[in-house]
mmCIF file of N, CA and C in Angstrom:
data_model
loop_
_atom_site.group_PDB
_atom_site.id
_atom_site.type_symbol
_atom_site.label_atom_id
_atom_site.label_comp_id
_atom_site.label_asym_id
_atom_site.label_seq_id
_atom_site.Cartn_x
_atom_site.Cartn_y
_atom_site.Cartn_z
ATOM 1 N N MET A 1 0.744 -1.238 -0.004
ATOM 2 C CA MET A 1 0.141 0.092 0.103
ATOM 3 C C MET A 1 0.818 1.266 -0.094
ATOM 4 N N ILE A 2 1.900 1.165 0.805
ATOM 5 C CA ILE A 2 2.890 2.331 0.954
ATOM 6 C C ILE A 2 3.540 2.581 -0.374
ATOM 7 N N VAL A 3 3.904 1.348 -1.089
ATOM 8 C CA VAL A 3 4.785 1.422 -2.298
ATOM 9 C C VAL A 3 3.803 2.125 -3.306
ATOM 10 N N ARG A 4 2.405 1.654 -3.291
ATOM 11 C CA ARG A 4 1.520 2.110 -4.496
ATOM 12 C C ARG A 4 1.290 3.559 -4.195
ATOM 13 N N THR A 5 1.177 4.101 -3.022
ATOM 14 C CA THR A 5 0.912 5.466 -2.709
ATOM 15 C C THR A 5 2.305 6.276 -3.085
ATOM 16 N N LEU A 6 3.441 5.759 -2.789
ATOM 17 C CA LEU A 6 4.667 6.471 -3.284
ATOM 18 C C LEU A 6 4.742 6.502 -4.984
ATOM 19 N N LEU A 7 4.452 5.491 -5.300
ATOM 20 C CA LEU A 7 4.443 5.415 -6.780
ATOM 21 C C LEU A 7 3.367 6.282 -7.455
ATOM 22 N N LEU A 8 2.125 6.455 -6.970
ATOM 23 C CA LEU A 8 1.218 7.350 -7.599
ATOM 24 C C LEU A 8 1.772 8.851 -7.387
ATOM 25 N N SER A 9 2.219 9.100 -6.201
ATOM 26 C CA SER A 9 2.663 10.367 -5.760
ATOM 27 C C SER A 9 3.784 10.726 -6.814
ATOM 28 N N SER A 10 4.752 9.835 -7.176
ATOM 29 C CA SER A 10 5.941 10.107 -8.038
ATOM 30 C C SER A 10 5.222 10.459 -9.380
ATOM 31 N N MET A 11 4.341 9.553 -9.885
ATOM 32 C CA MET A 11 3.787 9.828 -11.352
ATOM 33 C C MET A 11 3.104 11.088 -11.189
ATOM 34 N N LEU A 12 2.383 11.544 -10.270
ATOM 35 C CA LEU A 12 1.552 12.873 -10.222
ATOM 36 C C LEU A 12 2.593 14.117 -10.349
ATOM 37 N N ALA A 13 3.725 13.889 -9.518
ATOM 38 C CA ALA A 13 4.745 14.965 -9.477
ATOM 39 C C ALA A 13 5.422 15.074 -10.953
ATOM 40 N N ALA A 14 5.694 14.043 -11.546
ATOM 41 C CA ALA A 14 6.337 13.959 -12.811
ATOM 42 C C ALA A 14 5.403 14.604 -13.840
ATOM 43 N N ALA A 15 4.138 14.425 -13.745
ATOM 44 C CA ALA A 15 3.245 14.877 -14.771
ATOM 45 C C ALA A 15 3.077 16.239 -14.606
ATOM 46 N N ALA A 16 3.117 16.846 -13.290
ATOM 47 C CA ALA A 16 3.095 18.063 -13.016
ATOM 48 C C ALA A 16 4.232 18.971 -13.598
ATOM 49 N N VAL A 17 5.470 18.345 -13.412
ATOM 50 C CA VAL A 17 6.702 19.028 -13.959
ATOM 51 C C VAL A 17 6.695 19.040 -15.409
ATOM 52 N N SER A 18 6.439 17.869 -16.120
ATOM 53 C CA SER A 18 6.433 18.127 -17.493
ATOM 54 C C SER A 18 5.433 18.747 -18.202
ATOM 55 N N GLY A 19 4.186 18.889 -17.403
ATOM 56 C CA GLY A 19 3.176 19.866 -17.749
ATOM 57 C C GLY A 19 3.640 21.373 -17.725
ATOM 58 N N ALA A 20 4.184 21.706 -16.661
ATOM 59 C CA ALA A 20 4.923 23.056 -16.408
ATOM 60 C C ALA A 20 5.979 23.264 -17.555
ATOM 61 N N ALA A 21 6.780 22.264 -17.680
ATOM 62 C CA ALA A 21 7.911 22.485 -18.821
ATOM 63 C C ALA A 21 7.323 22.699 -20.208
ATOM 64 N N ALA A 22 6.272 21.915 -20.458
ATOM 65 C CA ALA A 22 5.588 22.036 -21.637
ATOM 66 C C ALA A 22 5.059 23.391 -22.057
ATOM 67 N N GLN A 23 4.377 23.941 -20.878
ATOM 68 C CA GLN A 23 3.754 25.331 -20.991
ATOM 69 C C GLN A 23 4.894 26.336 -21.083
ATOM 70 N N GLU A 24 6.064 26.347 -20.518
ATOM 71 C CA GLU A 24 6.896 27.045 -20.593
ATOM 72 C C GLU A 24 7.638 27.170 -22.014
ATOM 73 N N ALA A 25 7.600 25.764 -22.569
ATOM 74 C CA ALA A 25 8.162 25.652 -23.866
ATOM 75 C C ALA A 25 7.409 26.107 -25.042
ATOM 76 N N ALA A 26 6.022 26.227 -24.825
ATOM 77 C CA ALA A 26 5.031 26.538 -25.773
ATOM 78 C C ALA A 26 5.558 27.835 -26.545
ATOM 79 N N PRO A 27 5.570 27.838 -27.849
ATOM 80 C CA PRO A 27 5.872 29.191 -28.367
ATOM 81 C C PRO A 27 4.959 30.262 -28.306
ATOM 82 N N LYS A 28 5.406 31.370 -28.083
ATOM 83 C CA LYS A 28 4.506 32.620 -28.057
ATOM 84 C C LYS A 28 4.577 33.419 -29.170
ATOM 85 N N GLY A 29 3.638 33.634 -29.976
ATOM 86 C CA GLY A 29 3.710 34.084 -31.224
ATOM 87 C C GLY A 29 2.286 34.667 -31.680
ATOM 88 N N LEU A 30 2.097 34.891 -33.020
ATOM 89 C CA LEU A 30 0.620 35.228 -33.459
ATOM 90 C C LEU A 30 -0.113 34.174 -33.630
ATOM 91 N N ASP A 31 -1.296 34.483 -33.440
ATOM 92 C CA ASP A 31 -2.508 33.602 -33.722
ATOM 93 C C ASP A 31 -3.481 34.282 -34.711
ATOM 94 N N VAL A 32 -3.656 33.740 -35.732
ATOM 95 C CA VAL A 32 -4.551 34.057 -36.916
ATOM 96 C C VAL A 32 -5.658 33.344 -37.100
ATOM 97 N N GLU A 33 -6.952 33.660 -36.748
ATOM 98 C CA GLU A 33 -8.102 32.760 -37.199
ATOM 99 C C GLU A 33 -8.870 33.408 -38.418
ATOM 100 N N LEU A 34 -9.179 32.616 -39.387
ATOM 101 C CA LEU A 34 -10.189 33.057 -40.246
ATOM 102 C C LEU A 34 -11.467 32.848 -39.636
ATOM 103 N N ASN A 35 -12.316 33.690 -39.362
ATOM 104 C CA ASN A 35 -13.562 33.751 -38.545
ATOM 105 C C ASN A 35 -14.745 33.649 -39.477
ATOM 106 N N ALA A 36 -14.873 34.240 -40.596
ATOM 107 C CA ALA A 36 -15.997 34.220 -41.358
ATOM 108 C C ALA A 36 -15.751 34.765 -42.790
ATOM 109 N N LEU A 37 -16.550 34.262 -43.850
ATOM 110 C CA LEU A 37 -16.456 34.862 -45.119
ATOM 111 C C LEU A 37 -17.864 35.196 -45.396
ATOM 112 N N ALA A 38 -18.129 36.459 -45.975
ATOM 113 C CA ALA A 38 -19.443 36.977 -46.362
ATOM 114 C C ALA A 38 -19.286 37.624 -47.570
ATOM 115 N N ALA A 39 -20.471 37.369 -48.321
ATOM 116 C CA ALA A 39 -20.605 38.076 -49.711
ATOM 117 C C ALA A 39 -20.709 39.601 -49.427
ATOM 118 N N SER A 40 -20.091 40.244 -50.193
ATOM 119 C CA SER A 40 -20.208 41.801 -50.330
ATOM 120 C C SER A 40 -20.493 42.298 -51.625
ATOM 121 N N GLN A 41 -20.802 43.707 -51.841
ATOM 122 C CA GLN A 41 -21.194 44.236 -53.101
ATOM 123 C C GLN A 41 -19.811 44.018 -53.903
ATOM 124 N N LYS A 42 -18.731 44.116 -53.401
ATOM 125 C CA LYS A 42 -17.420 44.090 -54.191
ATOM 126 C C LYS A 42 -17.015 42.689 -54.497
ATOM 127 N N GLY A 43 -17.223 41.650 -53.634
ATOM 128 C CA GLY A 43 -16.821 40.495 -53.632
ATOM 129 C C GLY A 43 -16.959 39.576 -52.653
ATOM 130 N N CYS A 44 -15.915 39.299 -51.584
ATOM 131 C CA CYS A 44 -15.968 38.622 -50.483
ATOM 132 C C CYS A 44 -15.318 39.364 -49.092
ATOM 133 N N LEU A 45 -16.033 39.292 -48.156
ATOM 134 C CA LEU A 45 -15.564 40.026 -46.986
ATOM 135 C C LEU A 45 -14.902 38.873 -46.069
ATOM 136 N N PHE A 46 -13.688 39.003 -45.846
ATOM 137 C CA PHE A 46 -12.883 38.086 -45.072
ATOM 138 C C PHE A 46 -12.809 38.499 -43.680
ATOM 139 N N THR A 47 -13.199 37.922 -42.647
ATOM 140 C CA THR A 47 -13.011 38.461 -41.257
ATOM 141 C C THR A 47 -12.152 37.607 -40.408
ATOM 142 N N PHE A 48 -11.105 38.192 -39.990
ATOM 143 C CA PHE A 48 -9.917 37.474 -39.191
ATOM 144 C C PHE A 48 -10.009 37.930 -37.624
ATOM 145 N N VAL A 49 -9.599 37.023 -36.694
ATOM 146 C CA VAL A 49 -9.279 37.375 -35.464
ATOM 147 C C VAL A 49 -7.905 36.991 -35.181
ATOM 148 N N ALA A 50 -6.968 38.140 -35.005
ATOM 149 C CA ALA A 50 -5.753 38.000 -34.623
ATOM 150 C C ALA A 50 -5.327 38.285 -33.334
ATOM 151 N N ALA A 51 -4.381 37.440 -32.571
ATOM 152 C CA ALA A 51 -3.931 37.569 -31.253
ATOM 153 C C ALA A 51 -2.615 37.611 -31.360
ATOM 154 N N ASN A 52 -1.983 38.394 -30.351
ATOM 155 C CA ASN A 52 -0.469 38.673 -30.275
ATOM 156 C C ASN A 52 -0.011 38.043 -28.790
ATOM 157 N N GLY A 53 0.548 36.978 -28.937
ATOM 158 C CA GLY A 53 1.120 36.225 -27.906
ATOM 159 C C GLY A 53 2.450 36.613 -27.379
ATOM 160 N N PHE A 54 3.086 37.665 -28.206
ATOM 161 C CA PHE A 54 4.350 38.258 -27.824
ATOM 162 C C PHE A 54 4.436 38.995 -26.631
ATOM 163 N N GLN A 55 5.515 39.239 -26.109
ATOM 164 C CA GLN A 55 5.705 40.133 -24.763
ATOM 165 C C GLN A 55 5.513 41.553 -25.303
ATOM 166 N N GLN A 56 5.993 41.927 -26.467
ATOM 167 C CA GLN A 56 5.928 43.188 -26.973
ATOM 168 C C GLN A 56 4.771 43.478 -27.891
ATOM 169 N N ASN A 57 4.570 44.637 -28.123
ATOM 170 C CA ASN A 57 3.569 45.172 -28.998
ATOM 171 C C ASN A 57 4.081 44.946 -30.577
ATOM 172 N N VAL A 58 3.065 44.524 -31.508
ATOM 173 C CA VAL A 58 3.539 44.497 -32.903
ATOM 174 C C VAL A 58 2.915 45.832 -33.361
ATOM 175 N N SER A 59 3.575 46.965 -33.813
ATOM 176 C CA SER A 59 3.252 48.139 -34.162
ATOM 177 C C SER A 59 2.718 48.025 -35.658
ATOM 178 N N LYS A 60 3.110 46.979 -36.361
ATOM 179 C CA LYS A 60 2.522 46.957 -37.882
ATOM 180 C C LYS A 60 2.948 45.560 -38.370
ATOM 181 N N VAL A 61 1.926 44.865 -39.054
ATOM 182 C CA VAL A 61 2.097 43.553 -39.462
ATOM 183 C C VAL A 61 1.352 43.448 -40.670
ATOM 184 N N SER A 62 1.719 42.964 -41.631
ATOM 185 C CA SER A 62 1.022 42.715 -43.117
ATOM 186 C C SER A 62 1.307 41.218 -43.336
ATOM 187 N N PHE A 63 0.276 40.512 -43.931
ATOM 188 C CA PHE A 63 0.378 39.158 -44.355
ATOM 189 C C PHE A 63 0.278 38.996 -45.755
ATOM 190 N N GLU A 64 1.049 38.149 -46.578
ATOM 191 C CA GLU A 64 0.758 37.870 -47.817
ATOM 192 C C GLU A 64 -0.074 36.619 -47.823
ATOM 193 N N PHE A 65 -1.460 36.634 -48.274
ATOM 194 C CA PHE A 65 -2.233 35.530 -48.341
ATOM 195 C C PHE A 65 -2.369 35.009 -49.864
ATOM 196 N N VAL A 66 -2.186 33.749 -49.852
ATOM 197 C CA VAL A 66 -2.586 33.031 -51.088
ATOM 198 C C VAL A 66 -4.061 32.448 -50.993
ATOM 199 N N ILE A 67 -4.918 32.941 -51.861
ATOM 200 C CA ILE A 67 -6.105 32.338 -51.939
ATOM 201 C C ILE A 67 -6.513 31.424 -52.956
ATOM 202 N N PHE A 68 -6.901 30.001 -52.532
ATOM 203 C CA PHE A 68 -7.068 28.923 -53.369
ATOM 204 C C PHE A 68 -8.507 28.747 -53.720
ATOM 205 N N ASN A 69 -8.871 28.564 -54.873
ATOM 206 C CA ASN A 69 -10.282 28.329 -55.268
ATOM 207 C C ASN A 69 -10.616 26.948 -55.057
ATOM 208 N N ASP A 70 -11.927 26.632 -55.653
ATOM 209 C CA ASP A 70 -12.510 25.383 -55.610
ATOM 210 C C ASP A 70 -11.904 24.184 -56.314
ATOM 211 N N LYS A 71 -10.955 24.619 -57.173
ATOM 212 C CA LYS A 71 -10.308 23.660 -57.969
ATOM 213 C C LYS A 71 -8.838 23.344 -57.449
ATOM 214 N N GLY A 72 -8.637 24.070 -56.264
ATOM 215 C CA GLY A 72 -7.273 23.866 -55.668
ATOM 216 C C GLY A 72 -6.254 24.741 -56.348
ATOM 217 N N THR A 73 -6.521 25.715 -57.245
ATOM 218 C CA THR A 73 -5.463 26.479 -57.895
ATOM 219 C C THR A 73 -5.515 27.851 -57.395
ATOM 220 N N VAL A 74 -4.506 28.434 -57.454
ATOM 221 C CA VAL A 74 -4.339 29.925 -56.868
ATOM 222 C C VAL A 74 -5.198 30.786 -57.713
ATOM 223 N N GLU A 75 -6.169 31.454 -56.856
ATOM 224 C CA GLU A 75 -7.033 32.372 -57.358
ATOM 225 C C GLU A 75 -6.329 33.765 -57.378
ATOM 226 N N ARG A 76 -5.602 33.910 -56.146
ATOM 227 C CA ARG A 76 -5.000 35.450 -56.152
ATOM 228 C C ARG A 76 -4.160 35.392 -54.826
ATOM 229 N N LEU A 77 -3.239 36.491 -54.960
ATOM 230 C CA LEU A 77 -2.467 36.670 -53.823
ATOM 231 C C LEU A 77 -2.756 38.089 -53.284
ATOM 232 N N ALA A 78 -2.785 38.227 -52.023
ATOM 233 C CA ALA A 78 -3.360 39.614 -51.458
ATOM 234 C C ALA A 78 -2.583 39.900 -50.403
ATOM 235 N N LEU A 79 -2.055 41.121 -50.336
ATOM 236 C CA LEU A 79 -1.209 41.557 -49.126
ATOM 237 C C LEU A 79 -2.469 42.332 -48.232
ATOM 238 N N LEU A 80 -2.530 41.755 -46.954
ATOM 239 C CA LEU A 80 -3.571 42.303 -46.046
ATOM 240 C C LEU A 80 -2.859 42.903 -44.993
ATOM 241 N N ASP A 81 -3.041 44.200 -44.513
ATOM 242 C CA ASP A 81 -2.453 45.053 -43.549
ATOM 243 C C ASP A 81 -3.239 44.845 -42.327
ATOM 244 N N PHE A 82 -2.792 44.100 -41.368
ATOM 245 C CA PHE A 82 -3.485 43.877 -40.009
ATOM 246 C C PHE A 82 -3.159 45.025 -39.057
ATOM 247 N N ARG A 83 -2.266 46.056 -39.376
ATOM 248 C CA ARG A 83 -2.036 47.163 -38.674
ATOM 249 C C ARG A 83 -1.380 46.835 -37.416
ATOM 250 N N ASP A 84 -1.658 47.407 -36.168
ATOM 251 C CA ASP A 84 -1.167 47.089 -34.933
ATOM 252 C C ASP A 84 -1.802 45.901 -34.191
ATOM 253 N N LEU A 85 -0.983 45.147 -33.422
ATOM 254 C CA LEU A 85 -1.402 44.047 -32.448
ATOM 255 C C LEU A 85 -0.805 44.303 -31.267
ATOM 256 N N PRO A 86 -1.513 44.788 -30.405
ATOM 257 C CA PRO A 86 -1.114 44.943 -28.971
ATOM 258 C C PRO A 86 -0.640 43.585 -28.298
ATOM 259 N N ALA A 87 0.446 43.619 -27.383
ATOM 260 C CA ALA A 87 0.737 42.376 -26.717
ATOM 261 C C ALA A 87 -0.458 41.745 -25.816
ATOM 262 N N GLY A 88 -0.657 40.604 -25.964
ATOM 263 C CA GLY A 88 -1.644 39.961 -25.275
ATOM 264 C C GLY A 88 -3.047 40.147 -25.525
ATOM 265 N N LYS A 89 -3.169 40.912 -26.645
ATOM 266 C CA LYS A 89 -4.618 41.292 -27.094
ATOM 267 C C LYS A 89 -4.938 40.597 -28.324
ATOM 268 N N SER A 90 -6.331 40.553 -28.723
ATOM 269 C CA SER A 90 -6.728 40.214 -29.837
ATOM 270 C C SER A 90 -7.503 41.290 -30.573
ATOM 271 N N LYS A 91 -7.484 41.206 -31.948
ATOM 272 C CA LYS A 91 -8.206 42.422 -32.742
ATOM 273 C C LYS A 91 -9.037 41.493 -33.848
ATOM 274 N N VAL A 92 -10.104 42.119 -34.263
ATOM 275 C CA VAL A 92 -10.712 41.696 -35.364
ATOM 276 C C VAL A 92 -10.526 42.686 -36.565
ATOM 277 N N ARG A 93 -10.140 42.051 -37.723
ATOM 278 C CA ARG A 93 -9.817 42.723 -38.913
ATOM 279 C C ARG A 93 -10.652 42.254 -40.074
ATOM 280 N N GLN A 94 -11.080 43.027 -40.852
ATOM 281 C CA GLN A 94 -12.023 42.798 -41.900
ATOM 282 C C GLN A 94 -11.411 43.300 -43.227
ATOM 283 N N PHE A 95 -11.330 42.442 -44.412
ATOM 284 C CA PHE A 95 -11.091 42.956 -45.689
ATOM 285 C C PHE A 95 -11.935 42.504 -46.596
ATOM 286 N N ASP A 96 -12.399 43.422 -47.405
ATOM 287 C CA ASP A 96 -13.395 43.223 -48.659
ATOM 288 C C ASP A 96 -12.434 43.045 -49.876
ATOM 289 N N VAL A 97 -12.327 41.802 -50.304
ATOM 290 C CA VAL A 97 -11.645 41.267 -51.504
ATOM 291 C C VAL A 97 -12.397 41.442 -52.669
ATOM 292 N N PRO A 98 -12.312 42.328 -53.733
ATOM 293 C CA PRO A 98 -13.117 42.363 -54.769
ATOM 294 C C PRO A 98 -12.798 41.312 -55.879
ATOM 295 N N GLY A 99 -14.011 40.977 -56.499
ATOM 296 C CA GLY A 99 -13.943 39.930 -57.767
ATOM 297 C C GLY A 99 -13.949 38.689 -57.383
ATOM 298 N N ILE A 100 -14.053 38.278 -55.908
ATOM 299 C CA ILE A 100 -14.066 36.860 -55.453
ATOM 300 C C ILE A 100 -15.253 36.486 -54.965
ATOM 301 N N LYS A 101 -15.831 35.158 -55.291
ATOM 302 C CA LYS A 101 -16.988 34.912 -54.770
ATOM 303 C C LYS A 101 -16.680 33.988 -53.429
ATOM 304 N N CYS A 102 -17.284 34.195 -52.376
ATOM 305 C CA CYS A 102 -16.942 33.430 -51.067
ATOM 306 C C CYS A 102 -17.052 31.954 -51.061
ATOM 307 N N GLU A 103 -18.029 31.415 -51.916
ATOM 308 C CA GLU A 103 -18.164 30.087 -51.991
ATOM 309 C C GLU A 103 -17.219 29.344 -52.834
ATOM 310 N N ALA A 104 -16.346 30.229 -53.645
ATOM 311 C CA ALA A 104 -15.431 29.500 -54.547
ATOM 312 C C ALA A 104 -14.036 29.494 -53.736
ATOM 313 N N VAL A 105 -13.937 29.970 -52.488
ATOM 314 C CA VAL A 105 -12.855 30.102 -51.669
ATOM 315 C C VAL A 105 -12.661 28.803 -50.919
ATOM 316 N N LYS A 106 -11.671 28.042 -51.056
ATOM 317 C CA LYS A 106 -11.735 26.908 -50.343
ATOM 318 C C LYS A 106 -10.446 26.771 -49.428
ATOM 319 N N ASN A 107 -9.472 27.561 -49.491
ATOM 320 C CA ASN A 107 -8.389 27.494 -48.579
ATOM 321 C C ASN A 107 -7.446 28.653 -48.755
ATOM 322 N N LEU A 108 -6.842 29.185 -47.611
ATOM 323 C CA LEU A 108 -6.029 30.336 -47.648
ATOM 324 C C LEU A 108 -4.808 29.969 -47.093
ATOM 325 N N LEU A 109 -3.760 30.452 -47.516
ATOM 326 C CA LEU A 109 -2.434 30.149 -46.969
ATOM 327 C C LEU A 109 -1.595 31.471 -46.630
ATOM 328 N N ILE A 110 -1.156 31.593 -45.474
ATOM 329 C CA ILE A 110 -0.420 32.796 -45.179
ATOM 330 C C ILE A 110 1.063 32.392 -45.518
ATOM 331 N N ASN A 111 1.570 33.114 -46.742
ATOM 332 C CA ASN A 111 2.682 32.925 -47.337
ATOM 333 C C ASN A 111 3.897 33.373 -46.756
ATOM 334 N N ASP A 112 3.739 34.742 -46.319
ATOM 335 C CA ASP A 112 4.735 35.360 -45.684
ATOM 336 C C ASP A 112 4.194 36.563 -44.794
ATOM 337 N N ALA A 113 5.096 37.189 -44.072
ATOM 338 C CA ALA A 113 4.753 38.389 -43.384
ATOM 339 C C ALA A 113 5.850 39.499 -43.637
ATOM 340 N N PRO A 114 5.598 40.174 -45.048
ATOM 341 C CA PRO A 114 6.798 41.251 -45.416
ATOM 342 C C PRO A 114 6.874 42.432 -44.588
ATOM 343 N N VAL A 115 5.881 42.631 -43.801
ATOM 344 C CA VAL A 115 5.985 43.634 -42.722
ATOM 345 C C VAL A 115 5.819 43.205 -41.373
ATOM 346 N N CYS A 116 6.800 43.397 -40.439
ATOM 347 C CA CYS A 116 6.649 42.729 -39.015
ATOM 348 C C CYS A 116 7.522 43.784 -38.272
ATOM 349 N N GLU A 117 6.781 44.863 -37.623
ATOM 350 C CA GLU A 117 7.497 45.760 -36.790
ATOM 351 C C GLU A 117 6.951 45.870 -35.480
ATOM 352 N N GLY A 118 8.027 46.136 -34.557
ATOM 353 C CA GLY A 118 7.814 46.235 -33.192
ATOM 354 C C GLY A 118 9.060 46.477 -32.396
ATOM 355 N N GLU A 119 9.027 47.291 -31.320
ATOM 356 C CA GLU A 119 10.223 47.508 -30.543
ATOM 357 C C GLU A 119 10.899 46.197 -30.080
ATOM 358 N N GLY A 120 12.104 46.044 -30.498
ATOM 359 C CA GLY A 120 12.785 44.652 -30.048
ATOM 360 C C GLY A 120 12.392 43.313 -30.881
ATOM 361 N N LEU A 121 11.478 43.628 -31.847
ATOM 362 C CA LEU A 121 10.916 42.363 -32.481
ATOM 363 C C LEU A 121 11.567 42.262 -33.887
ATOM 364 N N ASP A 122 12.231 41.231 -34.132
ATOM 365 C CA ASP A 122 12.879 40.760 -35.339
ATOM 366 C C ASP A 122 11.840 40.427 -36.350
ATOM 367 N N LYS A 123 11.982 40.875 -37.605
ATOM 368 C CA LYS A 123 11.217 40.787 -38.636
ATOM 369 C C LYS A 123 10.610 39.348 -38.868
ATOM 370 N N ALA A 124 11.403 38.297 -38.680
ATOM 371 C CA ALA A 124 11.037 36.969 -39.097
ATOM 372 C C ALA A 124 10.156 36.436 -37.887
ATOM 373 N N ARG A 125 10.129 36.993 -36.762
ATOM 374 C CA ARG A 125 9.156 36.413 -35.692
ATOM 375 C C ARG A 125 7.860 36.330 -35.924
ATOM 376 N N CYS A 126 7.043 37.351 -36.841
ATOM 377 C CA CYS A 126 5.653 37.158 -37.066
ATOM 378 C C CYS A 126 5.273 35.825 -37.811
ATOM 379 N N MET A 127 6.212 35.321 -38.424
ATOM 380 C CA MET A 127 5.987 33.897 -39.128
ATOM 381 C C MET A 127 6.429 32.700 -38.230
ATOM 382 N N ASP A 128 7.249 33.086 -37.320
ATOM 383 C CA ASP A 128 7.936 31.789 -36.316
ATOM 384 C C ASP A 128 6.789 31.462 -35.416
ATOM 385 N N GLY A 129 6.400 30.161 -35.555
ATOM 386 C CA GLY A 129 5.547 29.663 -34.693
ATOM 387 C C GLY A 129 3.985 30.170 -34.854
ATOM 388 N N ILE A 130 3.691 30.725 -35.971
ATOM 389 C CA ILE A 130 2.344 31.334 -36.149
ATOM 390 C C ILE A 130 1.414 30.212 -36.071
ATOM 391 N N VAL A 131 0.206 30.362 -35.455
ATOM 392 C CA VAL A 131 -0.889 29.369 -35.328
ATOM 393 C C VAL A 131 -1.922 29.991 -36.137
ATOM 394 N N THR A 132 -2.595 29.013 -36.906
ATOM 395 C CA THR A 132 -3.693 29.433 -37.653
ATOM 396 C C THR A 132 -4.896 28.287 -37.685
ATOM 397 N N ARG A 133 -6.022 28.871 -37.913
ATOM 398 C CA ARG A 133 -7.115 28.104 -37.604
ATOM 399 C C ARG A 133 -8.288 28.644 -38.424
ATOM 400 N N SER A 134 -9.458 27.902 -38.629
ATOM 401 C CA SER A 134 -10.664 28.645 -39.313
ATOM 402 C C SER A 134 -11.830 28.112 -38.708
ATOM 403 N N LYS A 135 -12.800 29.004 -38.651
ATOM 404 C CA LYS A 135 -14.208 28.752 -38.334
ATOM 405 C C LYS A 135 -14.990 29.094 -39.383
ATOM 406 N N ALA A 136 -14.580 29.349 -40.659
ATOM 407 C CA ALA A 136 -15.165 29.660 -41.881
ATOM 408 C C ALA A 136 -15.247 28.368 -42.665
ATOM 409 N N SER A 137 -15.840 28.339 -43.862
ATOM 410 C CA SER A 137 -16.092 27.338 -44.641
ATOM 411 C C SER A 137 -14.837 26.933 -45.477
ATOM 412 N N ALA A 138 -13.845 27.993 -45.516
ATOM 413 C CA ALA A 138 -12.519 27.912 -46.065
ATOM 414 C C ALA A 138 -11.372 27.371 -44.989
ATOM 415 N N GLY A 139 -10.456 26.767 -45.335
ATOM 416 C CA GLY A 139 -9.376 26.457 -44.458
ATOM 417 C C GLY A 139 -8.257 27.520 -44.236
ATOM 418 N N LEU A 140 -7.647 27.614 -43.409
ATOM 419 C CA LEU A 140 -6.436 28.553 -43.190
ATOM 420 C C LEU A 140 -5.218 27.955 -42.786
ATOM 421 N N GLU A 141 -4.154 28.054 -43.513
ATOM 422 C CA GLU A 141 -2.721 27.583 -43.113
ATOM 423 C C GLU A 141 -1.712 28.606 -43.011
ATOM 424 N N GLY A 142 -0.800 28.144 -42.144
ATOM 425 C CA GLY A 142 0.274 29.326 -41.973
ATOM 426 C C GLY A 142 1.632 28.860 -42.378
#
């Protein structure tokens, strides 16, 4: 009984330590979600939720998106300016992309972050460890 209790205590302690180490090792970066697609007079309105997991503010960030159609081919490349993303905060950004039907959009790829600025922030950081997901009918990859 004592051996079983000691073994269980050891296992729980090891799990707690490995869980804490995994939490510390988790990359802190940008999180971009494609939240919705809606038809507009111009074409398709893309709604994103972007969160900044960095310790510092991002004063300006732009992403180059590749928009794939229902045939799996590239429909268009679009440079979208997400402006500022304060540290630890989320922002909703909308972009009305002309000449595209939402129902034909099947996937988006964040190809690059040509603009990534912030005090003490290296330009490459905006793409390092970026997390993407979609709640819309189209997928999003980073």
